[in-house]
Amino acid sequence: MKLAFIGLGAMGFPMARHLAKQHEVTVWNRTAEKAERHAREHGSHAARDLAECAAADVMLTILPTSREVDQIVDALLPSLRRGTLWIDATSGDPNVSRETAKRLAAKGVAFVDAPVTGATVGAENATLTIMVGGSADDFARAEPILRVCGKTIIHAGPVGAGHAIKVLTNSIMGATVWITSECLLLAKQFGIDLKTALAVTNAGSGRSNASENLLPMRLIEGKWPLVFKLAHHDKDIRIAASISHQQHASTPMLALTQHLFTAALHQLGDQADYIEVARIIALMNGTQWS
Ligand code: NDP
Protein backbone atom coordinates (compact mmCIF):
# COMPACT_ATOMS: atom_id res chain seq x y z
CA MET A 1 0.00 0.00 0.00
CA LYS A 2 1.29 3.49 -0.89
CA LEU A 3 1.10 6.07 1.87
CA ALA A 4 1.75 9.80 1.71
CA PHE A 5 2.65 11.43 5.03
CA ILE A 6 2.39 15.21 5.30
CA GLY A 7 3.76 17.09 8.31
CA LEU A 8 6.99 15.88 9.88
CA GLY A 9 6.76 17.84 13.13
CA ALA A 10 7.38 16.64 16.67
CA MET A 11 4.63 14.02 16.26
CA GLY A 12 4.65 13.34 12.53
CA PHE A 13 8.35 12.61 12.17
CA PRO A 14 8.36 9.53 14.47
CA MET A 15 4.92 8.38 13.31
CA ALA A 16 6.11 8.34 9.69
CA ARG A 17 9.21 6.45 10.83
CA HIS A 18 7.09 3.57 12.16
CA LEU A 19 4.96 3.53 9.02
CA ALA A 20 8.01 3.47 6.74
CA LYS A 21 9.04 0.16 8.31
CA GLN A 22 5.86 -1.52 7.01
CA HIS A 23 4.67 0.49 4.01
CA GLU A 24 5.91 2.40 1.00
CA VAL A 25 5.80 5.93 2.45
CA THR A 26 6.26 9.21 0.59
CA VAL A 27 6.89 12.11 2.96
CA TRP A 28 6.34 15.81 2.37
CA ASN A 29 7.13 18.65 4.77
CA ARG A 30 6.92 22.42 4.36
CA THR A 31 10.58 22.63 5.34
CA ALA A 32 11.94 20.17 2.80
CA GLU A 33 15.16 19.34 4.72
CA LYS A 34 13.11 17.41 7.29
CA ALA A 35 11.61 15.20 4.57
CA GLU A 36 15.05 14.63 3.05
CA ARG A 37 16.43 13.69 6.48
CA HIS A 38 13.50 11.34 7.07
CA ALA A 39 14.14 9.62 3.75
CA ARG A 40 17.86 9.32 4.50
CA GLU A 41 17.42 8.00 8.02
CA HIS A 42 14.21 5.97 7.83
CA GLY A 43 13.83 4.67 4.30
CA SER A 44 10.86 6.79 3.27
CA HIS A 45 10.79 8.63 -0.06
CA ALA A 46 10.93 12.44 0.01
CA ALA A 47 8.35 13.84 -2.42
CA ARG A 48 9.75 16.15 -5.11
CA ASP A 49 6.71 18.35 -4.55
CA LEU A 50 3.38 18.20 -2.76
CA ALA A 51 1.56 17.08 -5.94
CA GLU A 52 3.49 13.80 -5.92
CA CYS A 53 1.60 12.81 -2.74
CA ALA A 54 -1.70 12.59 -4.62
CA ALA A 55 -0.68 9.23 -6.13
CA ALA A 56 -0.94 7.52 -2.72
CA ASP A 57 -3.71 5.12 -1.64
CA VAL A 58 -3.75 6.67 1.83
CA MET A 59 -2.96 10.28 2.77
CA LEU A 60 -1.93 11.09 6.33
CA THR A 61 -1.76 14.64 7.66
CA ILE A 62 -0.60 15.89 11.05
CA LEU A 63 -0.34 19.68 10.99
CA PRO A 64 -0.90 22.43 13.55
CA THR A 65 -4.58 23.12 12.84
CA SER A 66 -7.41 22.29 10.42
CA ARG A 67 -6.53 25.48 8.52
CA GLU A 68 -3.21 24.06 7.31
CA VAL A 69 -4.91 20.73 6.54
CA ASP A 70 -7.48 22.51 4.39
CA GLN A 71 -4.72 24.32 2.49
CA ILE A 72 -3.18 20.94 1.65
CA VAL A 73 -6.59 19.50 0.71
CA ASP A 74 -7.20 22.50 -1.58
CA ALA A 75 -3.84 22.02 -3.25
CA LEU A 76 -4.30 18.27 -3.82
CA LEU A 77 -8.05 18.02 -4.47
CA PRO A 78 -7.87 18.24 -8.27
CA SER A 79 -5.40 15.34 -8.50
CA LEU A 80 -6.73 12.95 -5.82
CA ARG A 81 -7.99 9.58 -7.06
CA ARG A 82 -11.36 7.96 -6.21
CA GLY A 83 -11.00 5.42 -3.44
CA THR A 84 -8.20 7.27 -1.64
CA LEU A 85 -8.48 7.39 2.15
CA TRP A 86 -7.46 10.61 3.93
CA ILE A 87 -6.51 10.22 7.60
CA ASP A 88 -6.11 13.53 9.43
CA ALA A 89 -4.22 13.06 12.72
CA THR A 90 -4.11 16.82 13.43
CA SER A 91 -5.89 17.94 16.61
CA GLY A 92 -8.36 19.80 14.43
CA ASP A 93 -11.76 21.43 14.50
CA PRO A 94 -14.65 18.95 14.15
CA ASN A 95 -16.81 21.42 12.24
CA VAL A 96 -14.06 22.13 9.72
CA SER A 97 -13.32 18.40 9.34
CA ARG A 98 -16.99 17.68 8.54
CA GLU A 99 -16.82 20.22 5.71
CA THR A 100 -13.48 18.83 4.54
CA ALA A 101 -14.97 15.32 4.52
CA LYS A 102 -17.84 16.54 2.33
CA ARG A 103 -15.49 18.18 -0.16
CA LEU A 104 -13.38 15.03 -0.37
CA ALA A 105 -16.47 12.77 -0.62
CA ALA A 106 -17.51 14.71 -3.73
CA LYS A 107 -14.27 13.43 -5.32
CA GLY A 108 -14.81 9.86 -4.04
CA VAL A 109 -12.18 10.28 -1.32
CA ALA A 110 -12.97 8.98 2.20
CA PHE A 111 -11.98 11.00 5.28
CA VAL A 112 -11.43 10.11 8.92
CA ASP A 113 -10.26 12.44 11.66
CA ALA A 114 -7.78 10.54 13.82
CA PRO A 115 -6.13 12.84 16.38
CA VAL A 116 -3.67 11.31 18.78
CA THR A 117 -2.80 11.56 22.45
CA GLY A 118 0.26 10.32 24.29
CA ALA A 119 2.73 13.12 23.59
CA THR A 120 6.01 12.86 21.70
CA VAL A 121 7.09 9.91 23.82
CA GLY A 122 3.98 8.02 22.64
CA ALA A 123 4.80 8.91 19.03
CA GLU A 124 8.41 7.75 19.49
CA ASN A 125 7.34 4.44 21.07
CA ALA A 126 4.25 3.85 18.89
CA THR A 127 2.07 3.75 22.00
CA LEU A 128 -0.31 6.58 21.09
CA THR A 129 -4.00 6.49 21.79
CA ILE A 130 -5.84 7.42 18.60
CA MET A 131 -9.51 8.48 18.50
CA VAL A 132 -11.17 8.16 15.14
CA GLY A 133 -14.18 9.89 13.61
CA GLY A 134 -15.63 8.34 10.47
CA SER A 135 -17.88 5.63 9.09
CA ALA A 136 -17.44 2.03 10.27
CA ASP A 137 -16.04 1.07 6.85
CA ASP A 138 -13.52 3.91 6.80
CA PHE A 139 -12.50 3.16 10.39
CA ALA A 140 -11.89 -0.47 9.38
CA ARG A 141 -9.58 0.74 6.58
CA ALA A 142 -7.72 3.21 8.78
CA GLU A 143 -7.33 1.05 11.88
CA PRO A 144 -4.48 -1.26 10.70
CA ILE A 145 -2.49 1.76 9.51
CA LEU A 146 -3.01 3.66 12.75
CA ARG A 147 -2.13 0.57 14.77
CA VAL A 148 1.43 0.89 13.43
CA CYS A 149 1.72 4.19 15.35
CA GLY A 150 -0.56 3.54 18.29
CA LYS A 151 -1.54 1.06 20.93
CA THR A 152 -5.17 1.98 21.56
CA ILE A 153 -7.30 2.84 18.56
CA ILE A 154 -10.86 3.89 19.40
CA HIS A 155 -13.75 4.50 16.98
CA ALA A 156 -15.27 7.61 18.59
CA GLY A 157 -18.21 8.10 16.19
CA PRO A 158 -18.90 9.78 12.82
CA VAL A 159 -16.57 12.30 11.15
CA GLY A 160 -15.66 15.05 13.65
CA ALA A 161 -16.08 12.84 16.74
CA GLY A 162 -12.34 12.17 16.98
CA HIS A 163 -11.50 15.86 16.82
CA ALA A 164 -14.24 16.72 19.32
CA ILE A 165 -13.23 14.22 22.00
CA LYS A 166 -9.55 15.08 21.53
CA VAL A 167 -10.00 18.77 22.36
CA LEU A 168 -12.36 17.95 25.23
CA THR A 169 -9.89 15.55 26.83
CA ASN A 170 -7.07 18.08 26.38
CA SER A 171 -9.23 20.66 28.12
CA ILE A 172 -9.55 18.31 31.09
CA MET A 173 -5.77 18.07 31.15
CA GLY A 174 -5.34 21.86 30.89
CA ALA A 175 -7.66 22.55 33.81
CA THR A 176 -5.91 19.85 35.84
CA VAL A 177 -2.43 21.24 35.15
CA TRP A 178 -3.59 24.71 36.18
CA ILE A 179 -5.34 23.82 39.46
CA THR A 180 -2.58 21.40 40.45
CA SER A 181 0.08 24.07 39.89
CA GLU A 182 -1.92 26.63 41.87
CA CYS A 183 -2.33 24.29 44.84
CA LEU A 184 1.30 23.16 44.79
CA LEU A 185 2.42 26.79 44.78
CA LEU A 186 0.13 27.50 47.72
CA ALA A 187 1.59 24.53 49.58
CA LYS A 188 5.07 25.93 48.93
CA GLN A 189 4.05 29.40 50.09
CA PHE A 190 2.62 27.82 53.25
CA GLY A 191 6.06 26.38 53.91
CA ILE A 192 5.54 22.80 52.76
CA ASP A 193 8.42 21.32 50.77
CA LEU A 194 7.39 20.85 47.11
CA LYS A 195 8.56 17.24 47.04
CA THR A 196 6.43 16.52 50.09
CA ALA A 197 3.42 18.30 48.58
CA LEU A 198 3.79 16.21 45.41
CA ALA A 199 4.27 12.99 47.38
CA VAL A 200 1.04 13.61 49.30
CA THR A 201 -0.83 14.62 46.14
CA ASN A 202 0.31 11.50 44.32
CA ALA A 203 -0.64 9.25 47.21
CA GLY A 204 -4.05 10.87 47.56
CA SER A 205 -7.16 12.11 45.81
CA GLY A 206 -5.45 14.97 43.92
CA ARG A 207 -3.35 12.55 41.86
CA SER A 208 -3.31 13.01 38.07
CA ASN A 209 -1.06 12.69 35.05
CA ALA A 210 -0.05 16.30 35.77
CA SER A 211 1.03 15.59 39.34
CA GLU A 212 2.61 12.22 38.58
CA ASN A 213 4.39 12.84 35.29
CA LEU A 214 4.27 16.41 34.04
CA LEU A 215 4.95 18.70 36.97
CA PRO A 216 7.66 16.98 39.08
CA MET A 217 10.35 17.27 36.38
CA ARG A 218 9.63 20.96 35.89
CA LEU A 219 8.95 22.08 39.46
CA ILE A 220 11.48 19.92 41.29
CA GLU A 221 14.25 19.30 38.76
CA GLY A 222 13.87 22.66 36.99
CA LYS A 223 13.74 20.99 33.54
CA TRP A 224 11.27 22.64 31.18
CA PRO A 225 11.47 20.75 27.87
CA LEU A 226 9.35 21.72 24.88
CA VAL A 227 7.18 18.65 24.20
CA PHE A 228 3.80 20.16 23.30
CA LYS A 229 3.49 23.77 22.27
CA LEU A 230 1.27 25.91 24.47
CA ALA A 231 0.02 27.40 21.17
CA HIS A 232 -1.37 23.95 20.21
CA HIS A 233 -2.90 23.43 23.64
CA ASP A 234 -4.53 26.86 23.57
CA LYS A 235 -5.90 26.04 20.12
CA ASP A 236 -7.41 22.78 21.42
CA ILE A 237 -9.12 24.47 24.37
CA ARG A 238 -10.45 27.23 22.10
CA ILE A 239 -11.97 24.57 19.81
CA ALA A 240 -13.54 22.92 22.88
CA ALA A 241 -14.99 26.31 23.89
CA SER A 242 -16.41 26.73 20.39
CA ILE A 243 -18.14 23.33 20.69
CA SER A 244 -19.66 24.51 23.97
CA HIS A 245 -20.87 27.69 22.27
CA GLN A 246 -22.30 25.68 19.37
CA GLN A 247 -24.16 23.35 21.78
CA HIS A 248 -25.48 26.37 23.72
CA ALA A 249 -23.94 24.72 26.79
CA SER A 250 -23.04 26.20 30.16
CA THR A 251 -19.38 25.31 30.81
CA PRO A 252 -17.87 28.02 33.04
CA MET A 253 -14.84 25.94 34.06
CA LEU A 254 -13.99 25.32 30.41
CA ALA A 255 -14.41 29.04 29.63
CA LEU A 256 -12.11 30.00 32.50
CA THR A 257 -9.51 27.43 31.44
CA GLN A 258 -9.59 28.81 27.91
CA HIS A 259 -9.10 32.39 29.10
CA LEU A 260 -6.23 31.40 31.41
CA PHE A 261 -4.41 29.45 28.69
CA THR A 262 -4.91 32.20 26.12
CA ALA A 263 -3.56 34.79 28.58
CA ALA A 264 -0.59 32.51 29.33
CA LEU A 265 0.10 32.13 25.60
CA HIS A 266 0.16 35.91 25.17
CA GLN A 267 2.70 36.13 27.98
CA LEU A 268 4.89 33.18 27.03
CA GLY A 269 4.78 33.26 23.23
CA ASP A 270 4.47 30.73 20.40
CA GLN A 271 7.43 28.56 21.29
CA ALA A 272 6.56 27.89 24.95
CA ASP A 273 5.70 24.43 26.23
CA TYR A 274 2.19 24.02 27.68
CA ILE A 275 3.40 23.20 31.20
CA GLU A 276 5.07 26.62 31.30
CA VAL A 277 1.65 27.93 32.38
CA ALA A 278 2.95 26.99 35.85
CA ARG A 279 5.49 29.81 35.48
CA ILE A 280 2.65 32.27 34.85
CA ILE A 281 0.89 31.09 38.00
CA ALA A 282 4.09 31.80 39.96
CA LEU A 283 4.39 35.24 38.29
CA MET A 284 0.75 36.01 39.16
CA ASN A 285 1.81 35.50 42.76
CA GLY A 286 5.00 37.54 42.55
CA THR A 287 7.21 34.51 43.05
CA GLN A 288 9.13 31.74 41.24
CA TRP A 289 9.19 27.97 41.57
CA SER A 290 12.87 27.86 42.50
P1 NDP B 1 4.97 20.83 15.30
O1 NDP B 1 4.81 22.30 15.49
O2 NDP B 1 6.14 20.13 15.89
O3 NDP B 1 4.96 20.48 13.73
C1 NDP B 1 4.02 21.07 12.87
C2 NDP B 1 4.18 20.50 11.48
O4 NDP B 1 3.27 21.17 10.61
C3 NDP B 1 5.58 20.70 10.89
O5 NDP B 1 5.85 19.62 10.04
C4 NDP B 1 5.39 22.00 10.10
O6 NDP B 1 6.31 22.15 9.04
C5 NDP B 1 4.01 21.79 9.54
N1 NDP B 1 3.38 23.05 9.16
C6 NDP B 1 3.17 24.14 9.93
N2 NDP B 1 2.53 25.09 9.23
C7 NDP B 1 2.36 24.60 7.98
C8 NDP B 1 1.78 25.11 6.80
N3 NDP B 1 1.22 26.35 6.76
N4 NDP B 1 1.78 24.32 5.70
C9 NDP B 1 2.31 23.09 5.73
N5 NDP B 1 2.90 22.54 6.81
C10 NDP B 1 2.90 23.29 7.93
O7 NDP B 1 3.58 20.22 15.81
P2 NDP B 1 3.32 18.83 16.55
O8 NDP B 1 3.84 17.72 15.73
O9 NDP B 1 3.67 18.97 17.98
O10 NDP B 1 1.70 18.84 16.50
C11 NDP B 1 1.01 18.51 15.31
C12 NDP B 1 -0.45 18.28 15.70
O11 NDP B 1 -0.50 17.21 16.66
C13 NDP B 1 -1.12 19.50 16.36
O12 NDP B 1 -2.45 19.59 15.96
C14 NDP B 1 -1.02 19.18 17.85
O13 NDP B 1 -2.05 19.82 18.59
C15 NDP B 1 -1.16 17.66 17.84
N6 NDP B 1 -0.57 16.95 18.98
C16 NDP B 1 0.71 17.23 19.44
C17 NDP B 1 1.23 16.56 20.53
C18 NDP B 1 2.60 16.85 21.08
O14 NDP B 1 2.91 16.37 22.20
N7 NDP B 1 3.46 17.58 20.37
C19 NDP B 1 0.45 15.52 21.22
C20 NDP B 1 -0.82 15.24 20.62
C21 NDP B 1 -1.31 15.95 19.56
P3 NDP B 1 7.77 22.84 9.26
O15 NDP B 1 8.68 21.69 9.63
O16 NDP B 1 8.06 23.45 7.96
O17 NDP B 1 7.61 23.84 10.37
Coordinates of N, CA, C and O and ligand atoms in Angstrom, one line a residue, residues 6-12 28-32 34 62-65 68 71-72 89-92 116-120 128 166 170 227-229 232-233 235-236, ligand 1:
I6 N 2.2 13.8 5.4 CA 2.4 15.2 5.3 C 2.4 15.9 6.7 O 1.5 15.8 7.4
G7 N 3.6 16.4 7.0 CA 3.8 17.1 8.3 C 4.7 16.3 9.2 O 4.3 15.5 10.1
L8 N 6.0 16.6 9.1 CA 7.0 15.9 9.9 C 7.4 16.7 11.1 O 8.6 17.0 11.2
G9 N 6.5 17.1 11.9 CA 6.8 17.8 13.1 C 7.1 16.9 14.3 O 7.5 15.8 14.1
A10 N 7.0 17.4 15.5 CA 7.4 16.6 16.7 C 6.7 15.3 16.7 O 7.2 14.3 17.1
M11 N 5.4 15.3 16.3 CA 4.6 14.0 16.3 C 4.8 13.3 14.9 O 4.9 12.0 14.9
G12 N 4.7 14.0 13.8 CA 4.7 13.3 12.5 C 5.9 12.6 12.2 O 5.9 11.5 11.6
W28 N 6.2 14.4 2.8 CA 6.3 15.8 2.4 C 6.3 16.7 3.6 O 5.5 16.4 4.5
N29 N 7.1 17.7 3.7 CA 7.1 18.6 4.8 C 7.4 20.0 4.2 O 8.2 20.2 3.3
R30 N 6.7 21.0 4.8 CA 6.9 22.4 4.4 C 8.4 22.8 4.3 O 8.9 23.3 3.3
T31 N 9.1 22.5 5.4 CA 10.6 22.6 5.3 C 11.2 21.3 4.8 O 11.2 20.3 5.5
A32 N 11.6 21.4 3.5 CA 11.9 20.2 2.8 C 13.1 19.4 3.4 O 13.1 18.1 3.3
K34 N 13.6 18.4 6.3 CA 13.1 17.4 7.3 C 12.7 16.2 6.5 O 12.9 15.0 7.0
I62 N -0.6 15.5 9.6 CA -0.6 15.9 11.0 C 0.1 17.3 11.1 O 1.3 17.4 11.0
L63 N -0.8 18.3 11.1 CA -0.3 19.7 11.0 C -0.9 20.5 12.2 O -1.6 19.9 13.0
P64 N -0.5 21.7 12.3 CA -0.9 22.4 13.6 C -2.4 22.5 13.7 O -2.9 22.2 14.8
T65 N -3.1 22.9 12.7 CA -4.6 23.1 12.8 C -5.3 22.7 11.6 O -4.7 22.4 10.5
E68 N -4.3 24.5 8.2 CA -3.2 24.1 7.3 C -3.6 22.8 6.6 O -3.2 22.6 5.4
Q71 N -5.6 23.8 3.6 CA -4.7 24.3 2.5 C -4.1 23.2 1.7 O -4.1 23.3 0.4
I72 N -3.8 22.1 2.4 CA -3.2 20.9 1.7 C -4.3 20.2 0.8 O -4.1 19.9 -0.3
A89 N -4.6 13.3 11.3 CA -4.2 13.1 12.7 C -4.0 14.4 13.5 O -3.7 14.4 14.7
T90 N -4.2 15.5 12.8 CA -4.1 16.8 13.4 C -5.1 16.9 14.6 O -6.2 16.3 14.5
S91 N -4.8 17.6 15.6 CA -5.9 17.9 16.6 C -6.7 19.1 16.0 O -6.3 20.3 16.2
G92 N -7.7 18.8 15.2 CA -8.4 19.8 14.4 C -9.7 20.2 15.0 O -10.1 19.8 16.1
V116 N -4.4 12.2 17.9 CA -3.7 11.3 18.8 C -3.4 11.9 20.2 O -3.4 13.2 20.3
T117 N -3.2 11.1 21.1 CA -2.8 11.6 22.4 C -1.7 10.6 23.0 O -1.7 9.4 22.6
G118 N -0.8 11.1 23.8 CA 0.3 10.3 24.3 C 1.6 11.0 24.2 O 2.6 10.5 24.5
A119 N 1.5 12.3 23.7 CA 2.7 13.1 23.6 C 3.8 12.6 22.7 O 3.6 11.5 22.0
T120 N 4.9 13.3 22.6 CA 6.0 12.9 21.7 C 6.6 11.5 22.1 O 7.0 10.7 21.2
L128 N 0.7 5.5 21.0 CA -0.3 6.6 21.1 C -1.7 6.0 21.3 O -2.0 4.8 20.9
K166 N -11.0 14.7 21.3 CA -9.6 15.1 21.5 C -9.4 16.4 22.2 O -8.7 16.6 23.2
N170 N -8.2 17.2 26.1 CA -7.1 18.1 26.4 C -7.5 19.2 27.3 O -6.7 19.8 28.1
V227 N 7.7 19.9 24.8 CA 7.2 18.6 24.2 C 5.9 18.9 23.5 O 5.5 18.2 22.6
F228 N 5.1 19.9 23.9 CA 3.8 20.2 23.3 C 3.6 21.7 23.4 O 3.5 22.2 24.5
K229 N 3.5 22.3 22.3 CA 3.5 23.8 22.3 C 2.2 24.3 23.0 O 1.1 23.8 22.7
H232 N -0.5 25.1 20.6 CA -1.4 24.0 20.2 C -2.4 23.7 21.3 O -3.6 23.4 21.0
H233 N -2.0 23.7 22.5 CA -2.9 23.4 23.6 C -4.0 24.5 23.7 O -5.2 24.2 23.9
K235 N -5.0 26.3 21.3 CA -5.9 26.0 20.1 C -6.9 25.0 20.4 O -8.1 25.1 20.2
D236 N -6.5 23.9 21.1 CA -7.4 22.8 21.4 C -8.5 23.3 22.4 O -9.7 23.0 22.2
Ligands
NDP1 P1 5.0 20.8 15.3 O1 4.8 22.3 15.5 O2 6.1 20.1 15.9 O3 5.0 20.5 13.7 C1 4.0 21.1 12.9 C2 4.2 20.5 11.5 O4 3.3 21.2 10.6 C3 5.6 20.7 10.9 O5 5.9 19.6 10.0 C4 5.4 22.0 10.1 O6 6.3 22.1 9.0 C5 4.0 21.8 9.5 N1 3.4 23.0 9.2 C6 3.2 24.1 9.9 N2 2.5 25.1 9.2 C7 2.4 24.6 8.0 C8 1.8 25.1 6.8 N3 1.2 26.3 6.8 N4 1.8 24.3 5.7 C9 2.3 23.1 5.7 N5 2.9 22.5 6.8 C10 2.9 23.3 7.9 O7 3.6 20.2 15.8 P2 3.3 18.8 16.6 O8 3.8 17.7 15.7 O9 3.7 19.0 18.0 O10 1.7 18.8 16.5 C11 1.0 18.5 15.3 C12 -0.5 18.3 15.7 O11 -0.5 17.2 16.7 C13 -1.1 19.5 16.4 O12 -2.4 19.6 16.0 C14 -1.0 19.2 17.9 O13 -2.0 19.8 18.6 C15 -1.2 17.7 17.8 N6 -0.6 17.0 19.0 C16 0.7 17.2 19.4 C17 1.2 16.6 20.5 C18 2.6 16.8 21.1 O14 2.9 16.4 22.2 N7 3.5 17.6 20.4 C19 0.4 15.5 21.2 C20 -0.8 15.2 20.6 C21 -1.3 16.0 19.6 P3 7.8 22.8 9.3 O15 8.7 21.7 9.6 O16 8.1 23.5 8.0 O17 7.6 23.8 10.4

